[in-house]
Each structure stands twice: as C-alpha cells, then as structure tokens.
C-alpha positions as CSV (number, residue, x, y, z in Angstrom):
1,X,0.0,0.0,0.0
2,X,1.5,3.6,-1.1
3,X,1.0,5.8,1.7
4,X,-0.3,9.5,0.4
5,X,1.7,13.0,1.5
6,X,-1.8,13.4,3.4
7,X,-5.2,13.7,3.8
8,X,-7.8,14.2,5.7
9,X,-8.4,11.9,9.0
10,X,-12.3,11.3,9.3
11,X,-13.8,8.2,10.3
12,X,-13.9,4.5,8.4
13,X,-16.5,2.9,8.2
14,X,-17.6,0.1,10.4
15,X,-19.1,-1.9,7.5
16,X,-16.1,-1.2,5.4
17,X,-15.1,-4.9,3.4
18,X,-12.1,-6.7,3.5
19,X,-10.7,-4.5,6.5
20,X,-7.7,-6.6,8.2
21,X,-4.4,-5.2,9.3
22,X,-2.1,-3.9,7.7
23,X,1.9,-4.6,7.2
24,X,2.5,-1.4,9.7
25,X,0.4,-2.4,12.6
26,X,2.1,-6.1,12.3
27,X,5.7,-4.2,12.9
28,X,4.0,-2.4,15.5
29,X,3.2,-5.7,17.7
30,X,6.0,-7.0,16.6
31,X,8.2,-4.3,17.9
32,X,5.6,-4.2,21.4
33,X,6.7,-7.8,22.2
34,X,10.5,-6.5,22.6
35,X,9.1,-5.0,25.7
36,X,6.7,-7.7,26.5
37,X,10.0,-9.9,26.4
38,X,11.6,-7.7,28.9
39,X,8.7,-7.9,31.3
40,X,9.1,-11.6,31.4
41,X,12.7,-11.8,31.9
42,X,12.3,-10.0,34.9
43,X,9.6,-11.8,36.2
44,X,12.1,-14.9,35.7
45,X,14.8,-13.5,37.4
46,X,12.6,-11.4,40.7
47,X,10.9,-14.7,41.1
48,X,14.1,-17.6,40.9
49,X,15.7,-15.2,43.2
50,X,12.8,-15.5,45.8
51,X,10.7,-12.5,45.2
52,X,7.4,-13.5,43.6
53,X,5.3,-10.8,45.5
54,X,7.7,-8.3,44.4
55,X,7.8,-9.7,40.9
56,X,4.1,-10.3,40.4
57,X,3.7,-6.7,41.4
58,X,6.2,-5.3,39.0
59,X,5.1,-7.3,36.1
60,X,1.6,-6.2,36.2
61,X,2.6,-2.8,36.6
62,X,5.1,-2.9,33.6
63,X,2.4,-5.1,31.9
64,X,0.1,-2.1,31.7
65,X,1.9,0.3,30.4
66,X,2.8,-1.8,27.3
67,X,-1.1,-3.3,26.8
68,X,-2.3,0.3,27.3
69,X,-0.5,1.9,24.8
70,X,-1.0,-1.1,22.4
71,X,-4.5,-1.1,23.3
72,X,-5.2,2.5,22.4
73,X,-3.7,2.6,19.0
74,X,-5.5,-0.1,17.8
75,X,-8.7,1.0,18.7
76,X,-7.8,4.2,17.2
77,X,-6.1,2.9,13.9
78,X,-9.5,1.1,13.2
79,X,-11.4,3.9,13.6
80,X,-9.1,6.1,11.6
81,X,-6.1,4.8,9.8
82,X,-5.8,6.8,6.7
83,X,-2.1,5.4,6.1
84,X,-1.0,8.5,4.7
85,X,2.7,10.4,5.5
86,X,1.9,11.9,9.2
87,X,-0.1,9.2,10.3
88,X,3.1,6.7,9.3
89,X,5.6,9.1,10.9
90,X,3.6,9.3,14.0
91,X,3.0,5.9,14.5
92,X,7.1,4.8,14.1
93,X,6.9,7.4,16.8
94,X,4.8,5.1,19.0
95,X,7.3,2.7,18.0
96,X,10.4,4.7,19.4
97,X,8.3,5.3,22.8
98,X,7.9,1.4,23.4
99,X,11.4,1.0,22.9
100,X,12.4,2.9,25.2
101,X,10.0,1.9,27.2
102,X,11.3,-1.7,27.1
103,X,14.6,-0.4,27.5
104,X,13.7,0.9,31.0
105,X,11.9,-2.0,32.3
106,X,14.9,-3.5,34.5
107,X,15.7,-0.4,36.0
108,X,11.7,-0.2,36.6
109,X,11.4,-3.6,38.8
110,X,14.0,-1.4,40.3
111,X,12.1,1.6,41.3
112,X,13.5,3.8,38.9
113,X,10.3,4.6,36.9
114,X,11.9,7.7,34.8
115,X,13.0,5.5,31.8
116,X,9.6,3.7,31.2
117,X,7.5,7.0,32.0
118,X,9.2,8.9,29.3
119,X,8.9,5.8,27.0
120,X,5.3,5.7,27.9
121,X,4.8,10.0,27.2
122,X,6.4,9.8,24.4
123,X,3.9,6.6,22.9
124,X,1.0,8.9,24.6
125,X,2.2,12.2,22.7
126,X,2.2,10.9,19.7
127,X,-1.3,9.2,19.8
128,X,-2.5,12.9,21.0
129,X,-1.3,14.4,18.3
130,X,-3.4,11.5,16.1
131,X,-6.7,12.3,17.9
132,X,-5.7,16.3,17.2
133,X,-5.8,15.0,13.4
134,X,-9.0,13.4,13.9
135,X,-10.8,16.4,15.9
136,X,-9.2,18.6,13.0
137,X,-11.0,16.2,10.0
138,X,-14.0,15.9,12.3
139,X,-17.5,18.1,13.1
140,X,-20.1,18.1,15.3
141,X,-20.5,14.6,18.4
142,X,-17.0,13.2,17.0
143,X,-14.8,16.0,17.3
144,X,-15.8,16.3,20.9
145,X,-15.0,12.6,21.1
146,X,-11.9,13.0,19.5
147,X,-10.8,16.2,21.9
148,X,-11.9,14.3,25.0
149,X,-9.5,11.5,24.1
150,X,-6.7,13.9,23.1
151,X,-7.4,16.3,26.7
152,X,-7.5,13.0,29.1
153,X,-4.5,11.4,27.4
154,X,-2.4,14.9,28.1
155,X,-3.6,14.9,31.7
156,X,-2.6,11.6,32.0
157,X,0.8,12.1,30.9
158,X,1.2,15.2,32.8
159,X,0.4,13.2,36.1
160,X,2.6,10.6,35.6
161,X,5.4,13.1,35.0
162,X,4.8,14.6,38.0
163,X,4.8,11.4,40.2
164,X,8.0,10.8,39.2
165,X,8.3,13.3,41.2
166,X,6.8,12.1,44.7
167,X,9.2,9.9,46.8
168,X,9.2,6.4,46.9
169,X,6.7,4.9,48.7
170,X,3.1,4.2,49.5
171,X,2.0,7.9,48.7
172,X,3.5,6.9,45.0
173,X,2.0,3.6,44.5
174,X,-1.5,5.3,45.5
175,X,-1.0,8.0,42.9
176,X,0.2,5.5,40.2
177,X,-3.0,3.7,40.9
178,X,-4.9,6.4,40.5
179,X,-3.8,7.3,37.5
180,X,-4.4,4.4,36.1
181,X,-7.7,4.4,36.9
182,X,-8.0,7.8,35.1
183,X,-6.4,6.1,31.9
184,X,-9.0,3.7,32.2
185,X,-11.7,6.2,32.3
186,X,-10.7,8.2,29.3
187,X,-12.3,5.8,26.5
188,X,-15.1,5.6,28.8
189,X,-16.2,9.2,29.3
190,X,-14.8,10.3,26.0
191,X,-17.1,7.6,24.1
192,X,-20.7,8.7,26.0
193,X,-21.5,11.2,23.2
194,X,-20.5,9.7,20.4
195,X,-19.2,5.6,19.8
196,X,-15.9,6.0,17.5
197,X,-16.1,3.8,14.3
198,X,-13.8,0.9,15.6
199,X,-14.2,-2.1,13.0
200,X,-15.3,-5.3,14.8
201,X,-13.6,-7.9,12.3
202,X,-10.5,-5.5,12.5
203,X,-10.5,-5.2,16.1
204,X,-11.1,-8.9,16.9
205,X,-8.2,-9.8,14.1
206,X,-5.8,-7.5,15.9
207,X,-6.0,-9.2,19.5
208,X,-5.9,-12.4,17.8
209,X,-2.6,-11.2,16.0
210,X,-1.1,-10.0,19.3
211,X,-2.1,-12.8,21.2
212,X,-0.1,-15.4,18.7
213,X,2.9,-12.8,19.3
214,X,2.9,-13.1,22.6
215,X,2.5,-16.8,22.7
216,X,4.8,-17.1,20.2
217,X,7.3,-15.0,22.4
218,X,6.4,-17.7,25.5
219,X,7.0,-20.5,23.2
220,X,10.7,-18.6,22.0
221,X,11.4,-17.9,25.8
222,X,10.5,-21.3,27.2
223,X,12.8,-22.8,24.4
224,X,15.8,-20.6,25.2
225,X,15.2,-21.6,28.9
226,X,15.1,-25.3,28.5
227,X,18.4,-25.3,25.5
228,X,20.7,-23.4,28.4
229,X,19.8,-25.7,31.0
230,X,20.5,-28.8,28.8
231,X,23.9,-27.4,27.7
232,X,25.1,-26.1,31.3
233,X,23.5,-29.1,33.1
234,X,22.8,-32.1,30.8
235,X,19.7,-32.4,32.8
236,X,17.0,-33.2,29.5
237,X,15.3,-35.9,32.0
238,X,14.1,-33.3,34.1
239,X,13.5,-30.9,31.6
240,X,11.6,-33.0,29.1
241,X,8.2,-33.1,30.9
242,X,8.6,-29.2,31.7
243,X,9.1,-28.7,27.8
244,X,6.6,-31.1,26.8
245,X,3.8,-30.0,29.5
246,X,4.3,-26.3,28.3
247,X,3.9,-27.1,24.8
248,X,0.8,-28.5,25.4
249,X,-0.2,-25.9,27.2
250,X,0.8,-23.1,24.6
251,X,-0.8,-25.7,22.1
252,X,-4.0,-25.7,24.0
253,X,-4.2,-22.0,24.5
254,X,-3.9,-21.1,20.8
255,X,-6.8,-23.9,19.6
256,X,-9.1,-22.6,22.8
257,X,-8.7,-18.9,21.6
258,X,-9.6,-19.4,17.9
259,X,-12.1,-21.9,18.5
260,X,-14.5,-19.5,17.2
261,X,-14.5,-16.3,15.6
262,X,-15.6,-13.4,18.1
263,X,-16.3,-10.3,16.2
264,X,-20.3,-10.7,15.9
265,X,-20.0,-9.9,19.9
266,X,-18.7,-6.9,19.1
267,X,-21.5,-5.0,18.4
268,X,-21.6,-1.9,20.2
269,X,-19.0,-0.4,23.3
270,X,-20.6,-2.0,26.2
271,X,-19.3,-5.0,24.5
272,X,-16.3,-3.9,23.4
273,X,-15.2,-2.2,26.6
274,X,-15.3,-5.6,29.0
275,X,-13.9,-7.9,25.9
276,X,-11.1,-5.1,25.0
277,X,-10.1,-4.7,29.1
278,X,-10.0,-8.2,29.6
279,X,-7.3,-8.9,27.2
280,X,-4.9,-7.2,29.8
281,X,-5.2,-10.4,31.7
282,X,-5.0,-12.7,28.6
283,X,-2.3,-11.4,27.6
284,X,-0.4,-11.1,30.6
285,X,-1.2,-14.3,31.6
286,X,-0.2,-15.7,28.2
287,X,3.1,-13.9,28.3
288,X,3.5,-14.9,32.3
289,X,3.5,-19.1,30.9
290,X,6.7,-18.4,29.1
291,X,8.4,-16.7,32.4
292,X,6.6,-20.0,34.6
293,X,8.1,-22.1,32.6
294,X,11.9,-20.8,32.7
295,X,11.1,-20.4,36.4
296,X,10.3,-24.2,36.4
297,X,13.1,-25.1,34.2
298,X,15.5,-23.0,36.9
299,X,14.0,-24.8,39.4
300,X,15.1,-28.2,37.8
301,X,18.2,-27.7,37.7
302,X,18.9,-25.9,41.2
303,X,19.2,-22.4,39.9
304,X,16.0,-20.8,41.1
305,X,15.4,-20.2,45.2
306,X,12.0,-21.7,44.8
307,X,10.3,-24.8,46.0
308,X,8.6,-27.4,43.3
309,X,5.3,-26.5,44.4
310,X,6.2,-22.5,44.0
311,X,7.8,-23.1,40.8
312,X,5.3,-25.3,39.3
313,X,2.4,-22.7,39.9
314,X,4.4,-20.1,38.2
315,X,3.5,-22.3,35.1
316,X,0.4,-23.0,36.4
317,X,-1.2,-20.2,38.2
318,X,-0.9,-18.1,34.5
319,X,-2.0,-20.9,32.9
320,X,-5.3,-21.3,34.8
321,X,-5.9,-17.8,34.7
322,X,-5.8,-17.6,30.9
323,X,-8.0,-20.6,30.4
324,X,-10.7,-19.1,33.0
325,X,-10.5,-15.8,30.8
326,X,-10.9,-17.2,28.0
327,X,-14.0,-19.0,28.6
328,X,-15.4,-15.5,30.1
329,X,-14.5,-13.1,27.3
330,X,-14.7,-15.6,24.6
331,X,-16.4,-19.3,24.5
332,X,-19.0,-18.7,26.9
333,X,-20.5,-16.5,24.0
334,X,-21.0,-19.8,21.9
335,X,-21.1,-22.9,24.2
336,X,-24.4,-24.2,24.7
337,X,-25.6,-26.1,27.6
338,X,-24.2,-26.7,31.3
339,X,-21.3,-29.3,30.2
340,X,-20.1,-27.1,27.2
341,X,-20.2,-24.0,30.1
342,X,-18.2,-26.1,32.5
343,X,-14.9,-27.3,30.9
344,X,-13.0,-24.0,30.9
345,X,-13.8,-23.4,34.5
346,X,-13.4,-26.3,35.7
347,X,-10.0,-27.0,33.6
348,X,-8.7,-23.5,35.3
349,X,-9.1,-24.8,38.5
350,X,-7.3,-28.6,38.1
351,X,-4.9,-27.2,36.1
352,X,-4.2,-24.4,39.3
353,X,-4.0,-27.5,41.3
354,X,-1.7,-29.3,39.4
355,X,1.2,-27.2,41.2
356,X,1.1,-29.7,43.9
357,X,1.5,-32.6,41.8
358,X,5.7,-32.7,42.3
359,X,8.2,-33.0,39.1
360,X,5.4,-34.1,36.8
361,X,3.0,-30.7,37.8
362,X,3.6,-28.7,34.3
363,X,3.4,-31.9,32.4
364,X,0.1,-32.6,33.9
365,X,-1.5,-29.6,33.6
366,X,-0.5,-29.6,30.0
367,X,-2.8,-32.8,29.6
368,X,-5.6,-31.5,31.5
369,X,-5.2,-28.7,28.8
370,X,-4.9,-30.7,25.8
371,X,-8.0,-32.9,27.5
372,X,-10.2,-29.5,27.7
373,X,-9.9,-28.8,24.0
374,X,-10.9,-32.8,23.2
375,X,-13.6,-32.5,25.9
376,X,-14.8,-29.0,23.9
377,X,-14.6,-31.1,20.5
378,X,-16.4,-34.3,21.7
379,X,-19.2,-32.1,23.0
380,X,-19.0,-29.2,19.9
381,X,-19.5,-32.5,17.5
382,X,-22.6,-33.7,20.0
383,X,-24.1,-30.1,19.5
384,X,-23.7,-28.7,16.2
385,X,-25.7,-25.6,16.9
386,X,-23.1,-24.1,19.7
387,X,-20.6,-23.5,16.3
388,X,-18.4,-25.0,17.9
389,X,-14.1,-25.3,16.5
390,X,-12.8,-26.2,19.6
C-alpha cells in the first residue's frame, strides 16, 4: 500500500469490506513484544531469586503500560487509519516510545520509573497528536470525542510526570494507581457522546494477532530456557516433561482462543469495553506461561530459590488464569448447555491445582489442557448448533 503526502483523518466505516491489518500495525506488535520480552525476563529472574510478590507486582505494573498503549492505538487505527505520511511518521513514533519503554523496564522492577515514563509520554504524545488530526477532519459529536481522548490522554501524561516526582513509597503507589484508573476512564467518558467507528472484524483480528505474538514469544522464551539448561546441566530428564507440559499448554491455549470467531460480539462499546479490558489479563497471563516455565526449568536444575510447588504454579497459576478468561471473554458466548459452560472453569481450576502434583506438575496440567480442548470437540460434535471449533 503507497501511503499519500496526506489527507484528511475522518472516520472509516464500520461496515467497510475486506478490512484486516495492515503490514504497519504487524511491525507495531512486533516491535511491542520487545518489551513484552523484557517484562518476562524479569519476572524470571525477581521470582528464581525468591521474590514473587515483588515480581508479580512489577510485572503487572510494567504489563500495563505496554497493553495500554498497544491497546489504544489499535482501537484508534481502526477507527481512523488513513495510512498517509503523518499518520506513518507518528506511529514509528509510537514505536520509538515502546522502545524505550522496554529499554527501562529493569531499571523499573527497580524503582526507577523515569526511563519507562518517558517511553510511555512519548507513545501517549504521539497518539494525542493522532486524535488532534481526527478532531481537525471531524464536526459536530465526533470531534468532541476525538478532543476528549486527546485532553485525558495529556492529563494523563502530565500526572505521571509529576509522580515521578513524589518519593518512593506508599504515597507513590496510590498515585500510580490512580492514575491508572484515570487512563481507564478516558475511552469511557470520552465515548458517551459519540461511539468511534472501531471495525469489529478489525479489532477482533488485531487481538488475535497479538495474542499469537505473545505466545509465540512464550514458546521462544521457554525454548531458550530449556536449550541453556540442557547445555550447562545435561539435565534433559528433568527438563523433558517441563518442555513437553508447556507445549501442550501453549498448544492448547492457541486452539481454545480461535475456537471460534468473536467479532459478531462486538456490536456496540458496552461489549467492546469488557472484551477489550480483559485482554490485559489474557495477555499477561499468556506472556506470564513463558516466564513460569523458565522459572520451572530454573527450578530443575537448582538455579531458582524456589520450592517445586512455588515453581510449578508459576506455570500453572498463568496458565489457569488464561484458560478461565478465555472462557469469560470468549467461549461462553457460543457454548451451549451446562457441560459445554463447564470445561474452561473447571479446567482452570485442576490445572491451578496441578502445582502440587511434584516434578510431573507442568506436564500434567499440559494434559488436562490438551483434555479440555478434546472434551470442547467431543461435545462441539454432540451439539452442532453451539458452532463450535474447539
């Protein structure tokens, strides 16, 4: 696609044909997971070292900044992606911001914030400046919409600057989480007047995109994980049920999540809003198996200061968390009937347990994965009528 000098940035149409993404927003998630990699690594490293409050806590923190930001563009690019010079330019932008975002994550499960804040402004500006484009190429309810977003995102940006600011400490954390809860609110109050024209095939396509990413970055991670320890410890024995389990579990998660398509949810914000927030937790939780299962893999071979029990549920604990979800963003839409309703849940919660199951805890919980997708298909077959994949 040849991009134009410019043009004007009014809405696309939520009807439009064919919409899918496009080869710039591919580079864009491909460029987030850099940081989404970072994230994990240090969730790997603060819990082998005996710190998994203290990592859990910085992971979700980091975690947000990076969903957020990728969150927000791609609402807004399928509203109004005109592909045309400044719109480019900004985005790359965006780009640069996550980078450096991702380049101040250790220092942030640190406590030294300044590195991922400007990162983060500078992914914020340059969205601003997008919705100034769109309030410019707008009139009447969808210009307000578009100044709302712009006005909330600068306030936003302008608070975290200043908490930088605030010692360390509990009166920081409680001004971090409030302004987070103000990020949050933007979309909501700036979408009252007037619903922006998000594409629901487009939308649904792009979370689907990023959640293969990010699995494909667990998958990439756990590999990397299990290679080292085999060539430092020669301990494949140990280390083939940890591979095997989370390969069925990363296995499982993709056929669960494309089981069936989910845009004709998507029909209006109220929707939107739940399905779109929950993906913070499907994706950190996807992303969080790949850092469980080098934990576990650390574990094996006496590098991480971490029981079996604690170091299986970092595989574990993620991995029932996605699977629960999953079944309440996206299959209990289609499933039909008490026993179709059940298997997610109820999978969740054996695979949670399967962290006191000793060595053989990841490879089990991989099984009772792979057994939840069979268990969706034997049922899906019985019951033609839930359109059923899975």
């Amino acid at each position: 696609m040849n991009a134009s000098t410019t043009r004007r940035m009014t809405a696309r149409s939520r009807t439009e044909a064919h919409r899918v993404a496009t080869p710039l927003e591919l580079f864009f998630d491909l460029c987030f997971v850099v940081a989404v990699a970072q994230a994990g690594t240090r969730l790997v490293h603060s819990t082998a070292d005996g710190h998994p409050g203290h990592a859990v806590t910085g992971y979700l923190f980091v975690f947000f900044g990076i969903w957020w930001a990728w969150m927000n563009f791609s609402w807004f690019a399928s509203a109004y992606d005109t592909d045309d010079v400044p719109y480019r330019i900004a985005t790359l932008v965006q780009i640069a911001g996550v980078l450096i975002y991702a380049a101040g994550v250790p220092r942030a499960f640190d406590g030294d914030l300044a590195i991922v804040v400007l990162g983060y402004v500078v992914m914020r500006l340059a969205l601003t400046f997008q919705w100034l484009r769109a309030a410019y190429g707008e009139r009447g309810p969808a210009r307000r919409t578009a100044l709302t977003y712009a006005g909330g995102v600068v306030v936003c940006q302008v608070c975290w600057a200043a908490l930088l600011l605030v010692p360390a400490g509990a009166g920081r954390v409680a001004g971090f989480l409030c302004v987070i809860v103000a990020e949050l609110l933007v979309p909501v109050i700036a979408e009252r007047g007037h619903q922006t024209a998000w594409h629901p095939h487009h939308i649904s396509e792009r979370y689907g995109l990023f959640t293969l990413i990010v699995l494909g970055e667990t998958v990439s991670a756990a590999t990397v994980a299990v290679q080292s320890a085999i060539d430092e410890h020669d301990a494949l024995g140990e280390l083939l049920p940890i591979a095997a389990g989370g390969l069925l579990i990363v296995f499982a998660a993709w056929w669960i999540y494309f089981a069936v398509p989910i845009h004709g949810h998507l029909r209006g914000n109220r929707q939107a809003f739940l399905w779109g927030y929950g993906h913070y937790v499907v994706f950190s939780s996807a992303a969080a198996i790949g850092a469980g299962i080098e934990v576990a893999v650390e574990q094996a071979v006496g590098k991480a200061h971490l029981t079996t029990t604690g170091a299986s549920f970092a595989v574990t604990g993620p991995s029932a968390v996605f699977l629960f979800t999953l079944w309440l963003l996206h299959a209990r839409h289609s499933k039909r009937g008490a026993a179709q309703q059940s298997i997610l849940p109820v999978a969740a919660v054996l695979v949670a347990l399967c962290a006191f199951a000793g060595h053989a805890a990841v490879l089990l919980a991989g099984i009772i994965a792979a057994l939840a997708v069979a268990a969706g298909l034997t049922l899906a077959a019985r019951n033609p009528e839930s359109h059923e994949a899975e």
